[in-house]
Short mmCIF file of C-alpha atoms in Angstrom, two decimals:
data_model
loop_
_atom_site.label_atom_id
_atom_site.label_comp_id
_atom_site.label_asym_id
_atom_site.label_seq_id
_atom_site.Cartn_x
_atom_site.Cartn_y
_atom_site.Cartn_z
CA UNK A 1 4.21 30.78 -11.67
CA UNK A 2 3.28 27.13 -11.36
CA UNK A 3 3.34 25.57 -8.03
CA UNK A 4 5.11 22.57 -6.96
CA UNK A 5 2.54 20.44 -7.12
CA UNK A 6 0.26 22.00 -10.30
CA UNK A 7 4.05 20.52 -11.79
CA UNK A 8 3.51 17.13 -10.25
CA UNK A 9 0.03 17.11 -11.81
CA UNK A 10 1.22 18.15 -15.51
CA UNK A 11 3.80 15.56 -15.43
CA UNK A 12 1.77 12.59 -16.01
CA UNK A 13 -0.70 14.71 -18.32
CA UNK A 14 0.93 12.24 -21.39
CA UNK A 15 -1.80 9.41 -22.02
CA UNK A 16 -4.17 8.89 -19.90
CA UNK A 17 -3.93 12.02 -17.72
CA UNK A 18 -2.49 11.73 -14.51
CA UNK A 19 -5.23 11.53 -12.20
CA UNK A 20 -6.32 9.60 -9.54
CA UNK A 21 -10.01 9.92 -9.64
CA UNK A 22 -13.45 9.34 -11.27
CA UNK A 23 -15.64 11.84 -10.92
CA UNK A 24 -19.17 10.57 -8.95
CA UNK A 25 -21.57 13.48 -8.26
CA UNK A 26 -21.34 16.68 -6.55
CA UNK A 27 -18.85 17.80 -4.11
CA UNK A 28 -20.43 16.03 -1.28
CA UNK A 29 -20.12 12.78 -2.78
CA UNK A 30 -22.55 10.70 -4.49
CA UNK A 31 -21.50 7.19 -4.83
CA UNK A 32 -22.09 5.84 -8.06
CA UNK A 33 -20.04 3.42 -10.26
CA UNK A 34 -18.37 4.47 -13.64
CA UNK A 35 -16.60 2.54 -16.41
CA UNK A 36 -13.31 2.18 -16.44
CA UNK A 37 -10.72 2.39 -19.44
CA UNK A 38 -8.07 -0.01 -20.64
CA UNK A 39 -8.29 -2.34 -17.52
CA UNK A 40 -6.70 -6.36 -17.34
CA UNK A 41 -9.62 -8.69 -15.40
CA UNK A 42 -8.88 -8.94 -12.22
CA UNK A 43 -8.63 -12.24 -10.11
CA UNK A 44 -8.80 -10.66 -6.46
CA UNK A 45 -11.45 -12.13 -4.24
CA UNK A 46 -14.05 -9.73 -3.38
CA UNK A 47 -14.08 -8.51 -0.01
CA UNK A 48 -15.49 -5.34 2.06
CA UNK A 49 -14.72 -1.92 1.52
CA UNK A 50 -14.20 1.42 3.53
CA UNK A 51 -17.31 3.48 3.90
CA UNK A 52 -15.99 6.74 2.70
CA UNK A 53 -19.07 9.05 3.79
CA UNK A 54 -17.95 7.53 7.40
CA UNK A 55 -16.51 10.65 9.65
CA UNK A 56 -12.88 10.20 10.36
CA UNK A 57 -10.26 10.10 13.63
CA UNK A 58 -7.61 11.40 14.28
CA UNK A 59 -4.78 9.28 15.10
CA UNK A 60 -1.97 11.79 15.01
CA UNK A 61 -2.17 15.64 14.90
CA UNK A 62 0.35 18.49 14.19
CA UNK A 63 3.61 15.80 15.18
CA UNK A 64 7.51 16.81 13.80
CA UNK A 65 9.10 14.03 12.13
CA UNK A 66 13.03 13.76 11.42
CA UNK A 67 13.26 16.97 8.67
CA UNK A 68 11.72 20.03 8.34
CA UNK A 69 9.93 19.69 5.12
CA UNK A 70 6.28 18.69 3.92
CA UNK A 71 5.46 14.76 4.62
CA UNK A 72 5.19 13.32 1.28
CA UNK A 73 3.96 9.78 2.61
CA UNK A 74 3.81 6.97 5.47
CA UNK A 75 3.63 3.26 6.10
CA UNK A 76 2.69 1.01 9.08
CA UNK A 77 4.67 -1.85 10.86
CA UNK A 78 1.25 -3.05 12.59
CA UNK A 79 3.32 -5.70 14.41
CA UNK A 80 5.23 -3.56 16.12
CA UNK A 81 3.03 -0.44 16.52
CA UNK A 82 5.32 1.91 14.41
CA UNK A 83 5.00 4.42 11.66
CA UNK A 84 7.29 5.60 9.16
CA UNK A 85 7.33 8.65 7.43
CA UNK A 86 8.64 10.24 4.27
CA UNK A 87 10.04 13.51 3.66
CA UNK A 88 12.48 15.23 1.63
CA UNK A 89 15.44 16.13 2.81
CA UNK A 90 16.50 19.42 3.95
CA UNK A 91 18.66 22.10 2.22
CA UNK A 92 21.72 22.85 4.15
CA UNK A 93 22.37 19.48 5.82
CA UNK A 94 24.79 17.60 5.17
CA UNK A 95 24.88 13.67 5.82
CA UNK A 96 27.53 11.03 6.70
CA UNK A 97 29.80 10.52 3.87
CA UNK A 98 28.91 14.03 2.21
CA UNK A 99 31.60 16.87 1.68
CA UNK A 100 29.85 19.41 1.30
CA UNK A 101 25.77 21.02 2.02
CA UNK A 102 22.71 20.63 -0.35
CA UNK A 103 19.94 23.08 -1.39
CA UNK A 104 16.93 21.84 -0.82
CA UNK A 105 16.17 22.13 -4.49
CA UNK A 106 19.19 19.82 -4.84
CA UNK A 107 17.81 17.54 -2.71
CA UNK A 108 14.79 17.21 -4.59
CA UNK A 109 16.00 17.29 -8.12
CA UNK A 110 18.87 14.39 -6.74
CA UNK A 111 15.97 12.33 -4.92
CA UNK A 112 17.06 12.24 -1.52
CA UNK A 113 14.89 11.13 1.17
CA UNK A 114 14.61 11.46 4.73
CA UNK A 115 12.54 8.51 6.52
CA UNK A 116 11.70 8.61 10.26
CA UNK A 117 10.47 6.43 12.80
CA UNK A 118 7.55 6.91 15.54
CA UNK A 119 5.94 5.32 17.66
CA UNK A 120 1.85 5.89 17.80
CA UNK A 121 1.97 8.41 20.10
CA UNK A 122 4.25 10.41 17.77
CA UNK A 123 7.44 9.99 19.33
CA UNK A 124 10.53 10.09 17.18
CA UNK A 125 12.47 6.44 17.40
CA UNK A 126 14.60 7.17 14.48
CA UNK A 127 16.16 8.36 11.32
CA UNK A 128 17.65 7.23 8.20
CA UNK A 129 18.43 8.72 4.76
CA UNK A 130 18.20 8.06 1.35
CA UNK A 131 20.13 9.49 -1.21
CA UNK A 132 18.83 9.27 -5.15
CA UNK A 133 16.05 6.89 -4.40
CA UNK A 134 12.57 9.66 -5.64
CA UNK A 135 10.05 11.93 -4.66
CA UNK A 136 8.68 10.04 -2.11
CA UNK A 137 5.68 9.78 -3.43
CA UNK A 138 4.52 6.62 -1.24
CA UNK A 139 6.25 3.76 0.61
CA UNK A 140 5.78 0.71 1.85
CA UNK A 141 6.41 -1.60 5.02
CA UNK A 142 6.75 -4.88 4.94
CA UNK A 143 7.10 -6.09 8.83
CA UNK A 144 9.20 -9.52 9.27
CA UNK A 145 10.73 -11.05 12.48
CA UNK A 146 14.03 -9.56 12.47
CA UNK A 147 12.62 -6.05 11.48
CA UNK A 148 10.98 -3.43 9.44
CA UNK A 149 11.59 -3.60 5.80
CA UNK A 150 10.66 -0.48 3.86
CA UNK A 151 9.20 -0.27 0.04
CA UNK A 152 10.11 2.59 -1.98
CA UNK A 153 10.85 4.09 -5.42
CA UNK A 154 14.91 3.83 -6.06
CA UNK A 155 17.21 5.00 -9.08
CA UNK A 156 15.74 8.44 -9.09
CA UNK A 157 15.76 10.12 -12.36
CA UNK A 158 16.54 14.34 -13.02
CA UNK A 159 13.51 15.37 -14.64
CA UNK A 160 13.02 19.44 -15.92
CA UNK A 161 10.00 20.37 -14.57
CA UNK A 162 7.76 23.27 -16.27
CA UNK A 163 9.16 25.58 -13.71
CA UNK A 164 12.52 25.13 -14.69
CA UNK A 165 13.63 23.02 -11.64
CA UNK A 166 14.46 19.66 -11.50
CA UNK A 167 12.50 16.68 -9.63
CA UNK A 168 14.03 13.20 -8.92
CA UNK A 169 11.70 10.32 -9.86
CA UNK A 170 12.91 6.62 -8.84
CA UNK A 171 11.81 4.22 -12.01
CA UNK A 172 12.53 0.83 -9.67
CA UNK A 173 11.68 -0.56 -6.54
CA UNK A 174 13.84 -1.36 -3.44
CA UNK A 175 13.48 -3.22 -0.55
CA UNK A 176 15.64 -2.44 2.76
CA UNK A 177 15.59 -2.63 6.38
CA UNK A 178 15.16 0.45 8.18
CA UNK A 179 18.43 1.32 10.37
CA UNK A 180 18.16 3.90 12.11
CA UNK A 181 21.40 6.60 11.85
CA UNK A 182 22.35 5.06 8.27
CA UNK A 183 22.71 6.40 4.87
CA UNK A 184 21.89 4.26 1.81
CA UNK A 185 22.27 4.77 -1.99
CA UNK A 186 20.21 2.37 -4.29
CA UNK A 187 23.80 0.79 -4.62
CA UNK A 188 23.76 -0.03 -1.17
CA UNK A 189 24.99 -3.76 -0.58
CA UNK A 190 21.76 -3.44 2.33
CA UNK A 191 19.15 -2.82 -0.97
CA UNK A 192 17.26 -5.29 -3.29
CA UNK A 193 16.30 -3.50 -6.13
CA UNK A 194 13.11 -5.06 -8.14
CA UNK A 195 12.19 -4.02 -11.46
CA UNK A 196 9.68 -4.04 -13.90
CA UNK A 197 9.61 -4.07 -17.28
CA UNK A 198 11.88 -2.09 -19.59
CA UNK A 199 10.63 1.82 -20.08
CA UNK A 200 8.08 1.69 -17.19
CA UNK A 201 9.07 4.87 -14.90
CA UNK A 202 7.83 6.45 -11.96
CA UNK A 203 7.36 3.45 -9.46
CA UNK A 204 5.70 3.39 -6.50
CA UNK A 205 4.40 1.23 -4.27
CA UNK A 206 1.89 -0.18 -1.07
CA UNK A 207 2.02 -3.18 1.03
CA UNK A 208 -1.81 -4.23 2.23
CA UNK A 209 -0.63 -5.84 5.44
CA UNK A 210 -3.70 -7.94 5.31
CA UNK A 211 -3.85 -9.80 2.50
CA UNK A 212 0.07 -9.46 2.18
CA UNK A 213 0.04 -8.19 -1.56
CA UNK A 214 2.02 -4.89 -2.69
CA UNK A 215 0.37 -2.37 -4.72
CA UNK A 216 2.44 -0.59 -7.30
CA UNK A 217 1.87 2.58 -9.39
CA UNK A 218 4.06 3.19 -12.82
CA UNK A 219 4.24 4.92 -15.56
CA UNK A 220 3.66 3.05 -18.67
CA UNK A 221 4.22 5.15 -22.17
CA UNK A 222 3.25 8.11 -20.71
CA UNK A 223 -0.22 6.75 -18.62
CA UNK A 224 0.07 5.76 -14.95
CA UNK A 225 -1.56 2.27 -14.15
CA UNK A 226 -1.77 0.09 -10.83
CA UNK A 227 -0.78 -3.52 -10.31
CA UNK A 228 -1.43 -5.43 -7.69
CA UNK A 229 1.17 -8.55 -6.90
CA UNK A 230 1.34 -11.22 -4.32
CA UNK A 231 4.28 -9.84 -2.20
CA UNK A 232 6.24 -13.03 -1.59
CA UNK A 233 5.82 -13.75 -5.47
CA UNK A 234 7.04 -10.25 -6.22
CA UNK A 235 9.70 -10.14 -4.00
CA UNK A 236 10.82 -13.68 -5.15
CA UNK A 237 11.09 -11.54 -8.92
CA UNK A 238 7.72 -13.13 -9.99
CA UNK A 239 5.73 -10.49 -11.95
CA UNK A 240 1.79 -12.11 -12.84
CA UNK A 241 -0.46 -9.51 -11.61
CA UNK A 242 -3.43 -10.27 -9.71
CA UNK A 243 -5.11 -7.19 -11.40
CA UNK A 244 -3.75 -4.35 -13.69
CA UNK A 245 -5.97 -0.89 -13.72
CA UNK A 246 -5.92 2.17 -15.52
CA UNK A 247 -5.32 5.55 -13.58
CA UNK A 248 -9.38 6.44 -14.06
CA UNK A 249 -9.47 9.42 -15.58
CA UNK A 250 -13.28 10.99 -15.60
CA UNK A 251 -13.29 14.43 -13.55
CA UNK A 252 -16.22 16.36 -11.96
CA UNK A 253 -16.10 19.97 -12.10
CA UNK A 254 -13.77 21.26 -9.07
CA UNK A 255 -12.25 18.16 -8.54
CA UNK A 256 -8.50 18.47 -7.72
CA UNK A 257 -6.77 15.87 -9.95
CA UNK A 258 -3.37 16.64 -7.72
CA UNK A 259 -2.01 13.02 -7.34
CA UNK A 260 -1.02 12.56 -3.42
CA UNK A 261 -0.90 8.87 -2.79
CA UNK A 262 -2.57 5.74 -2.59
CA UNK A 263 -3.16 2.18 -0.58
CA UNK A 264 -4.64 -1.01 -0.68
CA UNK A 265 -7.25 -2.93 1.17
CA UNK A 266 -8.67 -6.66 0.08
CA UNK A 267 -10.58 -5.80 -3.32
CA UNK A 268 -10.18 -2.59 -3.65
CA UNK A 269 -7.89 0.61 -4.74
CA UNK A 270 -7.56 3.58 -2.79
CA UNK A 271 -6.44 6.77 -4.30
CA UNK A 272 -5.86 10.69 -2.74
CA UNK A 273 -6.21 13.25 -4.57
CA UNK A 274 -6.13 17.46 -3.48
CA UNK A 275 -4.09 20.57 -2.32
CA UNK A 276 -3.11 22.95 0.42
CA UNK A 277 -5.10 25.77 1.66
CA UNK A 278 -5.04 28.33 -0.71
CA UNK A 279 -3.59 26.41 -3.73
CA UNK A 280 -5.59 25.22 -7.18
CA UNK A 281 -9.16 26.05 -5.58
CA UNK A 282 -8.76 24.81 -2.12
CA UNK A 283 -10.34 27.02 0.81
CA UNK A 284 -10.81 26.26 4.16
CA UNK A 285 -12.89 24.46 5.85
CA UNK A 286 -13.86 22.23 2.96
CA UNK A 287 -10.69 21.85 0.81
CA UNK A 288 -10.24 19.70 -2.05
CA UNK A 289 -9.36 16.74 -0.74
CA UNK A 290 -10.97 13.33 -1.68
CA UNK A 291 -10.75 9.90 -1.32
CA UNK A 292 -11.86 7.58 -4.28
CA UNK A 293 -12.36 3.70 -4.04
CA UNK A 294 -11.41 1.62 -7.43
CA UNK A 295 -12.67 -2.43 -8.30
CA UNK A 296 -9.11 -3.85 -8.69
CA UNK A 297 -11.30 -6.06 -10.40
CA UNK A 298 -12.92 -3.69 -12.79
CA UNK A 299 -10.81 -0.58 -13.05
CA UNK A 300 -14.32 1.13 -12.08
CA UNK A 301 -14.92 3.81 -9.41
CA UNK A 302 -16.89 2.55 -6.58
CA UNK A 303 -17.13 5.46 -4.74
CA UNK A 304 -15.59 8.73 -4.57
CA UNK A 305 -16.01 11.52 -1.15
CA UNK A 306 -14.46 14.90 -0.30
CA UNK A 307 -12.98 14.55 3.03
CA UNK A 308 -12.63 17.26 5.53
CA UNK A 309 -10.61 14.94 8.26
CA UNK A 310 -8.19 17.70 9.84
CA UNK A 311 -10.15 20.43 8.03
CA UNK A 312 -9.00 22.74 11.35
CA UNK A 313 -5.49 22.51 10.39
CA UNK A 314 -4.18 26.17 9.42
CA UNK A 315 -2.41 24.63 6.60
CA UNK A 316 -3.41 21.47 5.21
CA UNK A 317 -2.45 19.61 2.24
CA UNK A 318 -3.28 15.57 2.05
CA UNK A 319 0.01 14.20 1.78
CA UNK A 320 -0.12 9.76 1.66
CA UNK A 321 -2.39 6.86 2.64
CA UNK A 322 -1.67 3.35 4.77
CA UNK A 323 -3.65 0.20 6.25
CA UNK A 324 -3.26 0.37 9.75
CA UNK A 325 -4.29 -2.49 11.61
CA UNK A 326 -4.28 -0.88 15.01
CA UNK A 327 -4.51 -4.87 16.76
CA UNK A 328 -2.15 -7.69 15.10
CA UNK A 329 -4.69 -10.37 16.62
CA UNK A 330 -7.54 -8.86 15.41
CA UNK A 331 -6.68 -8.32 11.41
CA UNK A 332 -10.65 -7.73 10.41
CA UNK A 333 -10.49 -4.47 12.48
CA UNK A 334 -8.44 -2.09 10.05
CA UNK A 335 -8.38 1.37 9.03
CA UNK A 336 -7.89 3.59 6.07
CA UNK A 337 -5.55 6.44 7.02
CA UNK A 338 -4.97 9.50 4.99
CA UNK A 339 -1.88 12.04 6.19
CA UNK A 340 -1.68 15.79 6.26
CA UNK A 341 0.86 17.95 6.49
CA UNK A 342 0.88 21.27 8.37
CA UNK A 343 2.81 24.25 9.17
CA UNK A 344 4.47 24.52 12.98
CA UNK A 345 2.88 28.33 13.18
CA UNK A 346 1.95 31.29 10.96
CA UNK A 347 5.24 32.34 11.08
CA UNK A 348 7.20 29.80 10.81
CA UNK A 349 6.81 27.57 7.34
CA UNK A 350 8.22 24.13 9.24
CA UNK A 351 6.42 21.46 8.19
CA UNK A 352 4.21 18.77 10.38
CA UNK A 353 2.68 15.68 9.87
CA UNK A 354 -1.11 14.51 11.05
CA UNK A 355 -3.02 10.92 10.71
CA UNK A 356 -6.96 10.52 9.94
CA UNK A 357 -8.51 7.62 9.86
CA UNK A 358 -11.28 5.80 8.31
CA UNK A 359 -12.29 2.32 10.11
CA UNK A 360 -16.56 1.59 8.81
CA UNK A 361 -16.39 -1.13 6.23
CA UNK A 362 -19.32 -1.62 3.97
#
């Protein structure tokens, strides 16, 4: 039978497969730049890039969030030192304003989401849910002076999997402020809802806090593509994209094209691809999990690395990426972070959440 995410993986095989990588070299990474297909010229001002052959940090390791269930992404409010984190929710709770329990397969066929709030030493601060909004796939956070507004896919969608089972997909974007103890539907009075044009589905999104632009990933007649907006313009309803990239779609032999998330720095596109332990070809220590920078300009691959950041973890499977900027007053000094998700013990399948980190810019 099919695992969840071997699904996730088929369901953008329309197109332009689904992928999120170019293939560059062998499995320990040879950078090396490769065309790109069906790409808009960019207008983004060059700038540096992450060194992905760098070694990464931890930030956070083996931390429970609100829920019990795998981390499906995170975002940073570098202003106030805070992270937020994405999970589904669990089967058999049941939430303010509900009647009755969920399966967690209902959860995740009806898109519900739960999204907590740490602080950097992995602390819980919070907890909020939200009900038919996606998969979670990745979120933004926006940081103003009255809060912490959070980016994510809304107006999830049933979709049959190959399994049988259902997944929710959100095919519009919403903006909110996080609250902690509340409950929001995408009908919320508390949610702007931002859309793109008609039949793209599938939205996701990522706020690069330093150039203050959001990143969004869609669906467009069956092939994924990124855009990358000026957030006030956005968020105003403008929709001119500063670049507009095919989802590249070369492979190397090996290569994990599991989708897992994605983020934004300056000029360039950052993309995670790879499994658990155990799952489509992925052993421990090594794994399948890589990193892969893309030219917003160009569409092209830049460079492309497997990563073994938290390759001790007894069950690891790359789950999100965020800018951190770990010092508001100094902006230049940023880092790439990629999250995994982890089992509490042998025995017991609860899921946690650890941060790596890339900071070397080239």
């Amino acid at each position: 039978m099919l695992n969840r995410r071997q699904i996730l993986r088929m369901a953008g095989a329309a197109g332009v497969a689904a992928v999120p990588a170019v293939a560059v070299g062998v499995a320990q990474g040879v950078t090396r730049a490769r065309r790109a297909s069906t790409t808009a010229p960019g207008s983004v001002t060059a700038s540096k890039r992450f060194d992905l052959t760098a070694p990464s940090t931890m930030l956070l390791r083996e931390v429970w969030l609100g829920g019990t269930r795998v981390l499906q992404s995170f975002a940073f409010d570098n202003t106030r030192g805070h992270l937020f984190t994405v999970q589904l929710v669990d089967g058999g709770l049941e939430l303010p304003g509900e009647t009755q329990t969920f399966s967690g397969s209902d959860r995740t066929a009806d898109g519900d989401l739960c999204v907590t709030r740490l602080d950097l030493s992995g602390e819980i601060l919070g907890t909020m849910y939200l009900r038919g909004f996606g998969h979670g796939v990745q979120i933004g956070v926006e940081s103003t002076g009255s809060g912490s507004y959070l980016w994510t896919e809304s107006h999830s969608v049933r979709t049959l999997e190959a399994d049988g089972s259902y997944t929710g997909w959100g095919d519009r974007l919403a903006r909110f402020e996080f609250a902690n103890g509340t409950v929001l539907t995408p009908d919320s009075p508390a949610v702007a809802q931002h859309t793109l044009e008609a039949g793209v589905d599938r939205t996701t999104c990522a706020i690069d806090p330093v150039t203050n632009r959001i990143a969004v990933r869609c669906r467009v007649s069956g092939a994924y593509r990124y855009r990358l907006y000026d957030l006030a313009d956005f968020t105003s309803g403008g929709r001119t994209a500063l670049a507009d990239v095919a989802q590249p779609a070369d492979l190397q032999p090996g290569y994990s094209d599991t989708f897992q998330g994605f983020a934004s720095y300056g000029s360039s596109l950052y993309l995670l691809a790879g499994t658990a332990y155990g799952t489509d070809g992925s052993v421990s220590p090594n794994g399948n999990t890589y990193v892969t920078c893309v030219d917003w300009n160009t569409g092209s691959v830049t460079e492309q690395e497997l990563t073994k950041a938290g390759y001790s973890l007894p069950y690891r499977e790359p789950e999100g990426m965020a800018i951190q900027i770990p010092d508001p007053a100094s902006p230049q000094a940023v880092r790439l972070c990629m999250g995994f998700a982890s089992t509490a013990s042998d025995t017991d399948s609860r899921k946690k959440a650890s941060v790596y980190y890339k900071d070397a810019l080239v």
